[in-house]
Short mmCIF file of C-alpha atoms in Angstrom, two decimals:
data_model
loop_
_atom_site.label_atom_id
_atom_site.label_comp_id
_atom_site.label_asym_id
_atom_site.label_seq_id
_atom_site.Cartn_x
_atom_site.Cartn_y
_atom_site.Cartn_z
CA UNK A 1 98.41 242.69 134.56
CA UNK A 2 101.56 241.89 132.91
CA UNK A 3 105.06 242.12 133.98
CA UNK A 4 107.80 242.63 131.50
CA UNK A 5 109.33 239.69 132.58
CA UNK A 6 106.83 237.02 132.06
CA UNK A 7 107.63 237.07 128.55
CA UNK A 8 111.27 236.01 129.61
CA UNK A 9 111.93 232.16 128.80
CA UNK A 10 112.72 230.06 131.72
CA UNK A 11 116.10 228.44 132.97
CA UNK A 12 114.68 224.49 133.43
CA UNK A 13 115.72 221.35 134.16
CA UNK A 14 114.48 218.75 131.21
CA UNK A 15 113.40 215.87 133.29
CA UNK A 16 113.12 212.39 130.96
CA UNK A 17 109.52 211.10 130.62
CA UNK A 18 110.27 207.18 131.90
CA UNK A 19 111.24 209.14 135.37
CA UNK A 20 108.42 207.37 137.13
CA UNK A 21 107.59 204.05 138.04
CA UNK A 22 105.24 202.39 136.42
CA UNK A 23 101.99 201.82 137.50
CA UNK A 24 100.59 198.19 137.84
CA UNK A 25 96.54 197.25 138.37
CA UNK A 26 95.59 194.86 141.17
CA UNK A 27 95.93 191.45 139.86
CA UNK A 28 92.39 189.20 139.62
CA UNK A 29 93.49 187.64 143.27
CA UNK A 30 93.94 191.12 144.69
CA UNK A 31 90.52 192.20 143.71
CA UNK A 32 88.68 189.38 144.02
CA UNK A 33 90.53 187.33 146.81
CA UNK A 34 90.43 184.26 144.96
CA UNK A 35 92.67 182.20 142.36
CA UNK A 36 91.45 182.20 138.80
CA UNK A 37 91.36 178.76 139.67
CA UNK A 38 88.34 179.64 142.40
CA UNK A 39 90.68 178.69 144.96
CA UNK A 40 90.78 181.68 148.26
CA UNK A 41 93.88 183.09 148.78
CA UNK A 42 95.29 183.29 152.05
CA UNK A 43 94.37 186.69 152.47
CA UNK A 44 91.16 186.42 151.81
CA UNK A 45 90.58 183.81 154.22
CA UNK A 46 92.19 185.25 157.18
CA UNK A 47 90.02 188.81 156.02
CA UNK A 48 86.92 186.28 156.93
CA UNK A 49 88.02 184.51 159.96
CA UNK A 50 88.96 188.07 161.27
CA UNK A 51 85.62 189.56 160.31
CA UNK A 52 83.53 186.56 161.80
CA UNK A 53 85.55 187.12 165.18
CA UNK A 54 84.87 190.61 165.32
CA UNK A 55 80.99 189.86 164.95
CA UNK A 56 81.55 187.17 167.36
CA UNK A 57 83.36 189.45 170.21
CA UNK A 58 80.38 192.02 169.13
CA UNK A 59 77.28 189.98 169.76
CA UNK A 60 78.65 188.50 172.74
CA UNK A 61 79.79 192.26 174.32
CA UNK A 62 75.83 193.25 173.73
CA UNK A 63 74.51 190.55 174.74
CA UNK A 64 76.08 191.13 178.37
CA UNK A 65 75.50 194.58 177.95
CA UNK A 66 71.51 193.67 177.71
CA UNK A 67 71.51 191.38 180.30
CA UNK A 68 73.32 194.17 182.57
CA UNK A 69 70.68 196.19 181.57
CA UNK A 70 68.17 193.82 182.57
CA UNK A 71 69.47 193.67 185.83
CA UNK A 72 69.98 197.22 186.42
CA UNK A 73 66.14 197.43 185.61
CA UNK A 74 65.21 194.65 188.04
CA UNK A 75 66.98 196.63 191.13
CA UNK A 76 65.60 199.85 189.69
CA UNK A 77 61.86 197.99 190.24
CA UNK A 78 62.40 196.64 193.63
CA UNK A 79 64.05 199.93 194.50
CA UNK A 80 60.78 201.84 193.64
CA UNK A 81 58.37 198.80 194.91
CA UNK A 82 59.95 199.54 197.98
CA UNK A 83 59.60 202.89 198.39
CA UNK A 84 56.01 202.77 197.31
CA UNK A 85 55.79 200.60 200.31
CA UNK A 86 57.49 202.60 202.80
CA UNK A 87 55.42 206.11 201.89
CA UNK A 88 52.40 203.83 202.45
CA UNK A 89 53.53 202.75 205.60
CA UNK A 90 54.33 206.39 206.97
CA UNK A 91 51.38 207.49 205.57
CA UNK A 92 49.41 204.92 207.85
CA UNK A 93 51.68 205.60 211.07
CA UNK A 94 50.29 209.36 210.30
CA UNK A 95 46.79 208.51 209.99
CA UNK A 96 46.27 210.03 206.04
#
């Protein structure tokens, strides 16, 4: 489907082609986080530091979280130790 107007050349702006800014790459520290000299940038380092404290905070949160756990399953035990012991003690007081 064709209109008759399509044909019709258009009224346009003529934009010049060094409009945009140029595009760089990541330099070999950006990519690489360290100097060509193999020396770590600053980024780089602080990346680790933060990344080693994360783990850090990490390990330590489940490793309370397991010993919680622990204990929650410790009371849970006695809890149920001691109601085993209290059926069999009102089961003797009834004579069964």
């Amino acid at each position: 489907m064709t209109h008759s107007g399509d044909d019709e050349p258009l009224d346009a702006e003529i934009v010049p082609p060094d409009s945009a800014p140029p595009v760089q790459a990541p330099s070999y520290e950006d990519v690489t986080g360290y100097t060509p000299a193999g020396v770590p940038t600053f980024d780089h380092v602080r990346d680790k530091i933060e990344q080693r404290t994360a783990t850090a905070i990490g390990s330590q949160e489940l490793s309370e979280m397991s010993a919680e756990a622990e204990a929650l399953d410790d009371a849970m035990a006695k809890r149920e130790e001691a109601a085993k012991k209290k059926l069999e003690e009102l089961r003797r007081s009834m004579g069964l």
